[in-house]
Short mmCIF file of C-alpha atoms in Angstrom, two decimals:
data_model
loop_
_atom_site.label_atom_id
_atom_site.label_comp_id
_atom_site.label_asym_id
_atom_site.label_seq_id
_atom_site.Cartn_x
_atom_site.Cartn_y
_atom_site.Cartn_z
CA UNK A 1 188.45 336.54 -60.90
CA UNK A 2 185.45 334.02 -61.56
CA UNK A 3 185.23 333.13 -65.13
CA UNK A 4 181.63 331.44 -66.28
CA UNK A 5 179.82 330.40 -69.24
CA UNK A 6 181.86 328.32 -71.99
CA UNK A 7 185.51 328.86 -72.79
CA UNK A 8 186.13 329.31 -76.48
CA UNK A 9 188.06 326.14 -78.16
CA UNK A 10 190.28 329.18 -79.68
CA UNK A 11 191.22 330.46 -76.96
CA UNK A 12 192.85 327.45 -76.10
CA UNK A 13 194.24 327.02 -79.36
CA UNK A 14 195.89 330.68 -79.49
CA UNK A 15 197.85 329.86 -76.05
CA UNK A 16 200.34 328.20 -78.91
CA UNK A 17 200.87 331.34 -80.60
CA UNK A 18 200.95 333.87 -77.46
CA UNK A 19 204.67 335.56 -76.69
CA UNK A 20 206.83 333.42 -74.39
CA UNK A 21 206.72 334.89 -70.81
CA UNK A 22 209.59 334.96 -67.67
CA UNK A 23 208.23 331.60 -66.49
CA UNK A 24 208.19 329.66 -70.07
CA UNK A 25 211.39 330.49 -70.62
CA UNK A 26 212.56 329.87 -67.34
CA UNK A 27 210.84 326.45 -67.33
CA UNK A 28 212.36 325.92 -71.02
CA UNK A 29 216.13 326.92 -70.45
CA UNK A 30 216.71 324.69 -67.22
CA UNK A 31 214.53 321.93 -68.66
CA UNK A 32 216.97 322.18 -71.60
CA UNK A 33 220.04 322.20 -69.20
CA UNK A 34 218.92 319.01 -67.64
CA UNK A 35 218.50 317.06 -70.54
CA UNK A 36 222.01 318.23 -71.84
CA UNK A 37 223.36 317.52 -68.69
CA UNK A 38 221.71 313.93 -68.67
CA UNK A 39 222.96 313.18 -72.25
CA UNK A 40 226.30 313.81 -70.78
CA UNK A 41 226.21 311.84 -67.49
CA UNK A 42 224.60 308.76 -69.54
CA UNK A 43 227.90 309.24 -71.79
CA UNK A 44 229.96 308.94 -68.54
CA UNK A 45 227.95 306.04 -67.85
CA UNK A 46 228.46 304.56 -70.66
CA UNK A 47 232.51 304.69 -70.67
CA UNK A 48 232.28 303.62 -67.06
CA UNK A 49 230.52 300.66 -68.07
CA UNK A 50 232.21 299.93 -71.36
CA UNK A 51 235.94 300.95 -70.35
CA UNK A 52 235.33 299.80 -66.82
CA UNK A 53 234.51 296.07 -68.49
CA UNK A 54 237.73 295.92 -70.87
CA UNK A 55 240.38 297.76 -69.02
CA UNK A 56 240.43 295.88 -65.10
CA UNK A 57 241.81 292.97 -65.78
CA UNK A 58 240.56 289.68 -64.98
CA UNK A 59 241.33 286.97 -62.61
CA UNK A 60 242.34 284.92 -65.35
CA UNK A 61 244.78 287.71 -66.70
CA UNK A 62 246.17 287.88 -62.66
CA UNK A 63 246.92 284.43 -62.58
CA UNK A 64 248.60 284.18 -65.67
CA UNK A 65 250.65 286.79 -64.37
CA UNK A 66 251.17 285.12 -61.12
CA UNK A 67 252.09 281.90 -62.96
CA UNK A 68 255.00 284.01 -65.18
CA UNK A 69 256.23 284.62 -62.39
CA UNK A 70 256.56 281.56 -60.54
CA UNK A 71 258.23 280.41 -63.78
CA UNK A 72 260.66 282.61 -63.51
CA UNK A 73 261.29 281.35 -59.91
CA UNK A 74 260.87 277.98 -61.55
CA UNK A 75 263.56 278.68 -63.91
CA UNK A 76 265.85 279.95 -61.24
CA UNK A 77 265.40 277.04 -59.67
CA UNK A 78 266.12 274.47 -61.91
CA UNK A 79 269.78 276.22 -62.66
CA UNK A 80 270.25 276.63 -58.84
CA UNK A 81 269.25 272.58 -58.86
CA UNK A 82 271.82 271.88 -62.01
CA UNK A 83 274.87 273.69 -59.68
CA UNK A 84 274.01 271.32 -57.21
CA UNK A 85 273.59 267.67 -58.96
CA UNK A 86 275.36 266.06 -56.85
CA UNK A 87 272.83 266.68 -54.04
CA UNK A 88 270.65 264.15 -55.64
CA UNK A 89 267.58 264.45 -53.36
CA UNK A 90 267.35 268.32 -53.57
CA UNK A 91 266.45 268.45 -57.31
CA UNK A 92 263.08 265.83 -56.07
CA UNK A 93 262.39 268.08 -53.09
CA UNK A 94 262.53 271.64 -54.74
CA UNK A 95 260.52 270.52 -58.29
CA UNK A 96 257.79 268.64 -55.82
CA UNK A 97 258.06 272.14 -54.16
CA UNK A 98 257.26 274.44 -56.79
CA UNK A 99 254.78 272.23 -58.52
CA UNK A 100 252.55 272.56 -55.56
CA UNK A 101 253.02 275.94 -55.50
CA UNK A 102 251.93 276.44 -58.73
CA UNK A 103 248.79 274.37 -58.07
CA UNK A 104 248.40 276.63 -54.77
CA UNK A 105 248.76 279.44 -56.87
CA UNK A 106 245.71 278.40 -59.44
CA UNK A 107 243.59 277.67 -57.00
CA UNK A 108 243.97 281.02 -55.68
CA UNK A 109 243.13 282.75 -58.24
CA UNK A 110 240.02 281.07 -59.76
CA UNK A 111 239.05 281.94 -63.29
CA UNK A 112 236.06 284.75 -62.78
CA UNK A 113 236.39 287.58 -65.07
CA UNK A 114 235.25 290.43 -63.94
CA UNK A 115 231.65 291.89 -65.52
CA UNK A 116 230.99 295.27 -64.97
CA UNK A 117 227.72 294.72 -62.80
CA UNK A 118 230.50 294.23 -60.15
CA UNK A 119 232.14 296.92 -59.40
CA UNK A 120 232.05 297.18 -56.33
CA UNK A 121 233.97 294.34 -56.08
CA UNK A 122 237.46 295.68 -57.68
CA UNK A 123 238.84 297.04 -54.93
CA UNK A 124 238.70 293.33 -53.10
CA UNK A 125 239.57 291.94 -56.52
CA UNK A 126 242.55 294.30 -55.86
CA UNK A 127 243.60 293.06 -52.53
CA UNK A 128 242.83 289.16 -53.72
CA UNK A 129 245.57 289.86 -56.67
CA UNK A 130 248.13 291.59 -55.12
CA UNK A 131 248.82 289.99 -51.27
CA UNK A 132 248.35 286.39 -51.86
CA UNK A 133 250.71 286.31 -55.09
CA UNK A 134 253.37 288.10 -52.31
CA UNK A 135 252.39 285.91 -49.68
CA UNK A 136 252.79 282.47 -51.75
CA UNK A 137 255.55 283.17 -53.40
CA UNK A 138 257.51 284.04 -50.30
CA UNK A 139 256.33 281.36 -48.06
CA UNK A 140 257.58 279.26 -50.97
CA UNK A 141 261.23 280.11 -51.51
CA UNK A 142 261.02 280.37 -47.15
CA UNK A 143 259.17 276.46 -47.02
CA UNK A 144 262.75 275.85 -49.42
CA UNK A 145 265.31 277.83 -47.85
CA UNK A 146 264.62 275.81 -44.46
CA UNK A 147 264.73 272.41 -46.36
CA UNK A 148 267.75 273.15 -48.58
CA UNK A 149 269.89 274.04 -44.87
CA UNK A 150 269.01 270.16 -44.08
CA UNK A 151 270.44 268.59 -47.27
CA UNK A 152 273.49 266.11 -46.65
CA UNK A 153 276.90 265.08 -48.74
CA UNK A 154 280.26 266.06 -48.93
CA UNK A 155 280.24 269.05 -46.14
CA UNK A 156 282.64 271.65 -47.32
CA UNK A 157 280.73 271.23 -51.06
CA UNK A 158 277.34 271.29 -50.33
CA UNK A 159 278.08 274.27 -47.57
CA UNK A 160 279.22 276.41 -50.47
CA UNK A 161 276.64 275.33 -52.63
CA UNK A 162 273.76 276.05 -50.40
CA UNK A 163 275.42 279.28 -49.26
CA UNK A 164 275.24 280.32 -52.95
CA UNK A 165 271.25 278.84 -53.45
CA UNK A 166 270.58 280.84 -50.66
CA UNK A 167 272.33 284.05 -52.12
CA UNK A 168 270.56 283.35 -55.08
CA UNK A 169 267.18 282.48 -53.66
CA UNK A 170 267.32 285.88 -51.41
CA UNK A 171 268.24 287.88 -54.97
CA UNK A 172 265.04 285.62 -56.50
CA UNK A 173 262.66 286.89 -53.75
CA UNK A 174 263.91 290.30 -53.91
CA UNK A 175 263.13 290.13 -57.47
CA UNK A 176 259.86 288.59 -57.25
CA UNK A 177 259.08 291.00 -54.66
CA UNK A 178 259.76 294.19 -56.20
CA UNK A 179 257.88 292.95 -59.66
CA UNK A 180 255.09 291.59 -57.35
CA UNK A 181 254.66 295.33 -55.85
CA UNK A 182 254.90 296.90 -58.68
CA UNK A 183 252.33 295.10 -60.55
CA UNK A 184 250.02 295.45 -57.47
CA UNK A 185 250.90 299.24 -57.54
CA UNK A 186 249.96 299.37 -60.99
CA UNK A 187 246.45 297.94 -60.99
CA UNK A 188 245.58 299.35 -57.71
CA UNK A 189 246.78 303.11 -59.31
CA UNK A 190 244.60 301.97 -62.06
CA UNK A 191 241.84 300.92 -60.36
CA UNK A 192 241.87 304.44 -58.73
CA UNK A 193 242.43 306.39 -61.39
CA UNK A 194 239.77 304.73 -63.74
CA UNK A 195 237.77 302.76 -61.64
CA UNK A 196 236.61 304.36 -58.68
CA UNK A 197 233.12 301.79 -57.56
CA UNK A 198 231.38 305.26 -56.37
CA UNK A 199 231.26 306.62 -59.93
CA UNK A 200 228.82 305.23 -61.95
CA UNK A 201 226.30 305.17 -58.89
CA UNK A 202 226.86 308.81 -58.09
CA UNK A 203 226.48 309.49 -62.44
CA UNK A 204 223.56 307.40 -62.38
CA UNK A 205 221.68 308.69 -59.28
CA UNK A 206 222.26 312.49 -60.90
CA UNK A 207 220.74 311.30 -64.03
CA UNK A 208 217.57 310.38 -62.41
CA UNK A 209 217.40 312.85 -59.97
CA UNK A 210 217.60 315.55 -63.38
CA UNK A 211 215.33 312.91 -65.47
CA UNK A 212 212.71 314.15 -62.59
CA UNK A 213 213.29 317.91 -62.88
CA UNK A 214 212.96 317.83 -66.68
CA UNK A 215 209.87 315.47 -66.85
CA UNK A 216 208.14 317.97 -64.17
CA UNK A 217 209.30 321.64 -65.99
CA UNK A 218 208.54 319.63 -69.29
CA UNK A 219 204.84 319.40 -67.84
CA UNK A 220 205.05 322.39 -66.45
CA UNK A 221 205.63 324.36 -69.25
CA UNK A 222 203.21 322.10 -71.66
CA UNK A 223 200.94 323.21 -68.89
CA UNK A 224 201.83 326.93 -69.81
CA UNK A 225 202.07 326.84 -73.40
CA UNK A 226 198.16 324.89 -73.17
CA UNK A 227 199.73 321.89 -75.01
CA UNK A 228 198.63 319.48 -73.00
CA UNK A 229 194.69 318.40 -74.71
CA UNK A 230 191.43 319.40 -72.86
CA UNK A 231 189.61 315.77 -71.57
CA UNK A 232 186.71 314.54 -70.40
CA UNK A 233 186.24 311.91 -67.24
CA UNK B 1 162.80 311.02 -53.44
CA UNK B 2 163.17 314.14 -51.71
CA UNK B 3 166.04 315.30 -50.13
CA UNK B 4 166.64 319.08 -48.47
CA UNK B 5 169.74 320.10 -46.57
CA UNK B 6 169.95 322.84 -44.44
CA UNK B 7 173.92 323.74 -43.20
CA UNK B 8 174.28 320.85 -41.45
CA UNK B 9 171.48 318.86 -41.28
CA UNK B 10 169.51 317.38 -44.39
CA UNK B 11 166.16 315.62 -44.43
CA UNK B 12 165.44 312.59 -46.18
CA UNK B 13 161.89 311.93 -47.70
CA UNK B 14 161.37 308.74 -49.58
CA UNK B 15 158.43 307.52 -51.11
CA UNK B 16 156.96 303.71 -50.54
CA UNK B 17 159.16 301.62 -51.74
CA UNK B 18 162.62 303.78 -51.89
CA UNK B 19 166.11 303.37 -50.21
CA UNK B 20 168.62 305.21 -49.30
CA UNK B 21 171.94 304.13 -47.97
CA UNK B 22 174.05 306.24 -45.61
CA UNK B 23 177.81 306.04 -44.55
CA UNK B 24 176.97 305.08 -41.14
CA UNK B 25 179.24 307.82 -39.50
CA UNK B 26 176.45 310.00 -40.18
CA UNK B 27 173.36 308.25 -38.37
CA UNK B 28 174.09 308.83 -34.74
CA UNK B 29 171.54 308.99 -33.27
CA UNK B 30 169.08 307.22 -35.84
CA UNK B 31 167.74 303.95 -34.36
CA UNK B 32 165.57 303.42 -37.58
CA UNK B 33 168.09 301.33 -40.15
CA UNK B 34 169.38 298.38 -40.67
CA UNK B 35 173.17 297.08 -41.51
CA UNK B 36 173.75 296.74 -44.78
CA UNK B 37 176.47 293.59 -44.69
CA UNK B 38 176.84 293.05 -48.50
CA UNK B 39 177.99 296.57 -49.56
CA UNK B 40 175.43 298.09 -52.30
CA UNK B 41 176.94 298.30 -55.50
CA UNK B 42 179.55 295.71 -54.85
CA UNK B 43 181.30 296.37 -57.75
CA UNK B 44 180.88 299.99 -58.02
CA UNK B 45 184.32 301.42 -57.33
CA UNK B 46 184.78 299.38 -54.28
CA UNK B 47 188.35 300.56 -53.49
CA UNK B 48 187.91 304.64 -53.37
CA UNK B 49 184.44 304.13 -51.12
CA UNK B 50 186.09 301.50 -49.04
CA UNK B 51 188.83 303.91 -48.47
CA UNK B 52 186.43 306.55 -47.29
CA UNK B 53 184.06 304.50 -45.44
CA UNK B 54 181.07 304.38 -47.69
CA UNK B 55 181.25 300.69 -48.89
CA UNK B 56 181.96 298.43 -45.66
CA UNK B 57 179.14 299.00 -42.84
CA UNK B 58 176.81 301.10 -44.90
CA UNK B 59 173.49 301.59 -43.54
CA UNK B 60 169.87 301.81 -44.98
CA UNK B 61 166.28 303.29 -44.25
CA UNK B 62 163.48 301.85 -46.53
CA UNK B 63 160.24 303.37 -47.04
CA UNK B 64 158.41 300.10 -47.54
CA UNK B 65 154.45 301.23 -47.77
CA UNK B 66 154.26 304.47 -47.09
CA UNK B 67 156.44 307.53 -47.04
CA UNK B 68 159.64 307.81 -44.71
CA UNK B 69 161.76 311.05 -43.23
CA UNK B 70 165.39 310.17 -42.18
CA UNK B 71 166.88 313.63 -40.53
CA UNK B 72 170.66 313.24 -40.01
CA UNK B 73 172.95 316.12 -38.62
CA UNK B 74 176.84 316.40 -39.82
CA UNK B 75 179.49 315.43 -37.08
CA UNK B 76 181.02 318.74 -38.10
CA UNK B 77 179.86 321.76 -36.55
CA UNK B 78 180.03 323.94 -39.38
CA UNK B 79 180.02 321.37 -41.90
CA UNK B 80 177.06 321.00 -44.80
CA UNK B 81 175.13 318.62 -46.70
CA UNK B 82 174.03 319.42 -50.53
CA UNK B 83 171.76 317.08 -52.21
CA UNK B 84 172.22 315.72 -56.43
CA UNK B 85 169.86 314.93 -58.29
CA UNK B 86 170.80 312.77 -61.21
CA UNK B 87 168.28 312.78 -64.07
CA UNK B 88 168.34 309.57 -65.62
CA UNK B 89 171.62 308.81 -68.38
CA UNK B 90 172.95 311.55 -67.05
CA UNK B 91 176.77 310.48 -65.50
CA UNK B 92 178.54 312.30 -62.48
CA UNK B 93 181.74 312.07 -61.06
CA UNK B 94 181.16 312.36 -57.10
CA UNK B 95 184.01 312.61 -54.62
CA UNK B 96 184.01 309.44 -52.65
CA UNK B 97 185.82 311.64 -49.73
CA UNK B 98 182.50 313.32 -49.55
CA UNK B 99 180.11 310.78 -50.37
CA UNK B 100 177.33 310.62 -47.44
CA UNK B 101 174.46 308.89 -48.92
CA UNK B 102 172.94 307.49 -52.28
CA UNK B 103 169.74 306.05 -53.60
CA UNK B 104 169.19 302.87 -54.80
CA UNK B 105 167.75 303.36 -58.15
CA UNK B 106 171.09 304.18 -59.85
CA UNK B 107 171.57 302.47 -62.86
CA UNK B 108 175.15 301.55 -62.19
CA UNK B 109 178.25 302.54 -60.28
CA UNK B 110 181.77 302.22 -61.48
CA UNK B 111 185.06 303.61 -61.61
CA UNK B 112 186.74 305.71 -64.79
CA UNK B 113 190.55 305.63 -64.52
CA UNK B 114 192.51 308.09 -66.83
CA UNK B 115 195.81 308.02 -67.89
CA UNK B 116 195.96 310.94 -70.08
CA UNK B 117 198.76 313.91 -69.35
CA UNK B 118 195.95 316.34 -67.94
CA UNK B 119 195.30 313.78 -65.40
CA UNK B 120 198.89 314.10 -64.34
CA UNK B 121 198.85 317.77 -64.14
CA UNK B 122 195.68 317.36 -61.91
CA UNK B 123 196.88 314.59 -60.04
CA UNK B 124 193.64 312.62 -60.10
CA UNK B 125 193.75 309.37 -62.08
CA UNK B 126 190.48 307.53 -60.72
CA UNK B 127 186.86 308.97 -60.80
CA UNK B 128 184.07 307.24 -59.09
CA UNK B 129 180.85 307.75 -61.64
CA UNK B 130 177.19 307.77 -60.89
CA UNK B 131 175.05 306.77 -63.63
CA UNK B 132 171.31 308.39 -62.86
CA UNK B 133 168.73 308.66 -62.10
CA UNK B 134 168.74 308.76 -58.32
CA UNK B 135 169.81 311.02 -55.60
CA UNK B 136 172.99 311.38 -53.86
CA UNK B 137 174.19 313.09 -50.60
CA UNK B 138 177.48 314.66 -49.79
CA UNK B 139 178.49 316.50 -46.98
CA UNK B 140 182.03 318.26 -46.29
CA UNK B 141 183.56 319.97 -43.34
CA UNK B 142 183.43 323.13 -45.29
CA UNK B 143 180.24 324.47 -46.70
CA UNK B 144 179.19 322.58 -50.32
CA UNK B 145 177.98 325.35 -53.03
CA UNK B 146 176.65 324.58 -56.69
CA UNK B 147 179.29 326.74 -58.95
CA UNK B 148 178.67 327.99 -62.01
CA UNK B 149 182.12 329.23 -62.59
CA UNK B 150 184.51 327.24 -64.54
CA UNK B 151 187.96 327.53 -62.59
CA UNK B 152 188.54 325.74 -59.65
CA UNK B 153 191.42 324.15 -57.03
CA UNK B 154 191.00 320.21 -58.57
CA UNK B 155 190.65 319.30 -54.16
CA UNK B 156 187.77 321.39 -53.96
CA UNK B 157 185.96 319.79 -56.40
CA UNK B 158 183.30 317.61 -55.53
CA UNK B 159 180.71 316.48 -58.34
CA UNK B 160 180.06 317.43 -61.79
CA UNK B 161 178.80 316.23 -64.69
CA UNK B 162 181.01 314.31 -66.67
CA UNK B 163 180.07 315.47 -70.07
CA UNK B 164 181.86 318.67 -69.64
CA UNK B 165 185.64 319.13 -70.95
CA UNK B 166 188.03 320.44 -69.05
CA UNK B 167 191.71 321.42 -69.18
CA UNK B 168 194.23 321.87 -66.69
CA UNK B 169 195.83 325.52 -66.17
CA UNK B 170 198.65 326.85 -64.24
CA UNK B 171 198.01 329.66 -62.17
CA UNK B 172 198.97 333.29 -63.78
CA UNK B 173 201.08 335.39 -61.79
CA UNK B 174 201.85 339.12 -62.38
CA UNK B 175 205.73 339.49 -60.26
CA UNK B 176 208.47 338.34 -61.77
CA UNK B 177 209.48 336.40 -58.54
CA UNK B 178 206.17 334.73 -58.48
CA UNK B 179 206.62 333.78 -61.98
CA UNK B 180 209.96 332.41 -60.70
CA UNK B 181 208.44 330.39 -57.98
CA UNK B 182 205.47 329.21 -60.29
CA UNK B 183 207.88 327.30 -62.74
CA UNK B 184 208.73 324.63 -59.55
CA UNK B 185 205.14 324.57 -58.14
CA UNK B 186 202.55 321.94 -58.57
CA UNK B 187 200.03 324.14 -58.12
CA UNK B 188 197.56 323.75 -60.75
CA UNK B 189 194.33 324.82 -61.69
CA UNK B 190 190.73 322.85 -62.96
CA UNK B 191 189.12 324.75 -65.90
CA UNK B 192 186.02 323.53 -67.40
CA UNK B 193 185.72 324.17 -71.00
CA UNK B 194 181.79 323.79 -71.11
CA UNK B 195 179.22 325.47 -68.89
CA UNK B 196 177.39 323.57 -66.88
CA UNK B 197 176.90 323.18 -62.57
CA UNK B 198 180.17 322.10 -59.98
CA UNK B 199 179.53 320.88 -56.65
CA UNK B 200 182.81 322.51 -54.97
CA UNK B 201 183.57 322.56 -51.53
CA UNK B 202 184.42 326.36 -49.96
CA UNK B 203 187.47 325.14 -48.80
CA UNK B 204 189.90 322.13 -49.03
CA UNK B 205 189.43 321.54 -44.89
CA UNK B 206 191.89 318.73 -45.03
CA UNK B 207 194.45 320.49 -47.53
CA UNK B 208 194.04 323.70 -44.90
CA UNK B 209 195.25 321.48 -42.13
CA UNK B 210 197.66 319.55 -43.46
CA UNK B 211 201.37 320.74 -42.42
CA UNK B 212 200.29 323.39 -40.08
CA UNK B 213 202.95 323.79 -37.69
CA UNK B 214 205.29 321.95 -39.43
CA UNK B 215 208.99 322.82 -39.49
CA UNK B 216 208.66 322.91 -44.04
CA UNK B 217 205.68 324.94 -43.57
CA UNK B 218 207.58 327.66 -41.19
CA UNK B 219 210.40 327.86 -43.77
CA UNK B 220 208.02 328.19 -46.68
CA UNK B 221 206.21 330.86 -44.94
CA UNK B 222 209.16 332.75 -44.86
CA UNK B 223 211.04 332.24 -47.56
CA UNK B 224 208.39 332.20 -50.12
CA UNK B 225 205.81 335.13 -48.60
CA UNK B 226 208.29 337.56 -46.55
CA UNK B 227 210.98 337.76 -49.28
CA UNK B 228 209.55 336.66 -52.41
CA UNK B 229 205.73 336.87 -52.33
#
């Protein structure tokens, strides 16, 4: 059909008032779906984001771990040491020992907290707390277990001594090591559970992709219902 | 300035002292002109005639005592020139894809760009204006008429007068499928609010060549026309 001569202004204006047809509504229900359904993925976002940044704890909050532990080695130590007093050189060797470990241990775990632009980088923030805390701490008591079977003195003495600093040192690392894992275990079932680094990409990259679809139906049906104002060039 | 087009070949008469400029495509043939190296109308919207060839390497015939014919012929075989007379004040929006020619008493050239949401709906956001008087030439691949209906495909479109409203429309389907199918299309539709003449091309020639063949346009073929059209 060829329409000519001038359209009447009210014609335009009574599009406003005309019944809704199959396509307005149409246009109107999923346009109304997708902004629901973007309210709710910007929620998701936002706990991401927000619970992401409080719950995963920081470096700082793994090393301070890491250090409680070593001082509980430490402690162990120091009554294994008092047993043995009259090993003088032992108590020099195994306090020089663990103080470097400790140092070791800080500079392993630099203080970074984690912000939530990053991550992506949790799951390697997982593997840099959990291995290198095992890792130290046993290369320690091993570095100590080698130097204690050198010590000197009365034989028959220090050879029960030793043989019960090196009961106690295997029960220490059998200690450390099952707390060690199962603090590991528990951030890294954390991390999984609450934390996966897909997540708020995949929630975001919906919400834009639907942002689209409603700002083109949203045109779309102004288009229908005539809302959108007649212009000149 | 007289200017009369026949299908595909128009005829230029200008009177002493005219110009006319040409994009040079169409002067094969025409050993008469000379280069014109600084574009005319430098500023007049330099970026949608560069883009279509009318602003670099323009040519010109002048009639400089006495009165000059230019006859060009299309490089389209069924292709047509139409011929616009702008009275003077008067403003038209020409499509720079189908510019060919203008003269060179217009009072100015220049670019409107629109940001309104009709412009959205009709995807066109820049609009190369004439101001008159003077004469301009356009030629398309598909035959040019002078329309004095008010709805039209906006790629069709290739002058009017820029006084006239208009207001963007979907189309109206009757089947409840279509209706379906029209909520996700872009199609949309020009609708002039005032009366009034459109230069409008027959066909969109490069919008009915675009895709042909293509493995999107197979599978809209037949999902859209054999089970839901």
């Amino acid at each position: 059909m060829v329409v000519t001569g001038n359209v009447d202004d009210t014609e335009m204006l009574n599009m406003d008032t005309k019944p809704l047809g199959v396509q307005e509504i149409l246009a109107g229900v999923i346009s109304l779906v997708c902004l629901a359904s973007i309210i709710g993925l910007i929620n998701l976002i936002r706990i991401d984001l927000h619970e992401g940044a409080t719950k995963v704890p920081s470096y700082e909050d793994m090393r301070k771990i890491a250090e409680n532990d070593l001082h509980t080695l430490q402690s162990s130590m120091v009554s294994l040491v008092a047993k043995i007093s009259s090993l003088a050189s032992l108590k020099e060797v195994l306090t020089a020992q663990i103080e470097s470990t400790s140092v070791m241990i800080k500079e392993k775990y630099p203080s970074v907290p984690l912000t939530p632009k990053t991550f992506l980088d949790r799951t390697y923030a997982d593997y840099k707390i959990k291995k290198p805390l095992r890792d130290i701490a046993e290369a320690a008591l091993n570095d100590m277990k080698t130097r204690l079977t050198g010590i000197g003195g009365e034989k028959e003495v220090a050879q029960q001594e030793l043989d019960r600093i090196n009961k106690d040192l295997s029960d220490s690392i059998e200690k450390l090591r099952h707390l060690d894992l199962s603090k590991g275990m528990q951030v890294q079932n954390w991390l999984r559970g609450n934390c996966r680094p897909i997540r708020p990409w995949f929630h975001g990259s919906l919400a834009l992709i639907l942002l689209g679809v409603f700002v083109r139906l949203s045109f779309r049906l102004a288009l229908m219902r005539g809302w959108i104002k007649p212009n000149k060039v | 300035m007289n200017i009369k087009t026949e299908a595909n070949t128009a005829h230029v008469t200008m009177d002493p002292g005219e110009r006319f400029f040409f994009k040079g495509s169409h002067l094969r043939g025409v050993s008469a002109f000379n280069w014109s190296l600084v574009p005319p109308y430098p500023f007049g919207s330099p970026i949608a005639r560069a883009l279509h060839g009318c602003y670099f390497g323009m040519k010109y015939v002048d009639a400089d005592t006495e009165t000059r014919g230019v006859a060009i012929t299309g490089h389209h075989p069924r292709g047509s020139f139409i011929s616009i007379d702008v009275p003077p004040g008067h403003q038209y929006y020409v499509n720079a894809r189908l510019l060919a020619g203008f003269s060179s008493r217009f009072e100015k050239i220049h670019t409107h760009i629109k940001v309104a949401p009709v412009y959205w709906c009709v995807k066109k956001h820049f609009f190369p204006v004439f101001t008159g008087p003077g004469n301009i030439l356009l030629y398309s691949a598909s035959p040019i008429q002078d329309s004095a209906a008010l709805e039209f495909q906006p790629e069709r479109i290739a002058a009017f007068n820029i006084q006239r409203r208009f207001q963007a429309v979907p189309p109206a389907p009757t089947t409840v499928a279509s209706q379906g199918i029209n909520v996700f299309s872009r199609e949309t539709i020009w609708r002039f609010l005032d009366g009034g003449q459109t230069f409008v091309e027959s066909h969109n020639f490069e919008e009915a060549h675009a895709g042909k063949g293509s493995l999107g346009h197979v599978l809209k073929h037949i999902l859209l026309l054999r089970f839901l059209g």
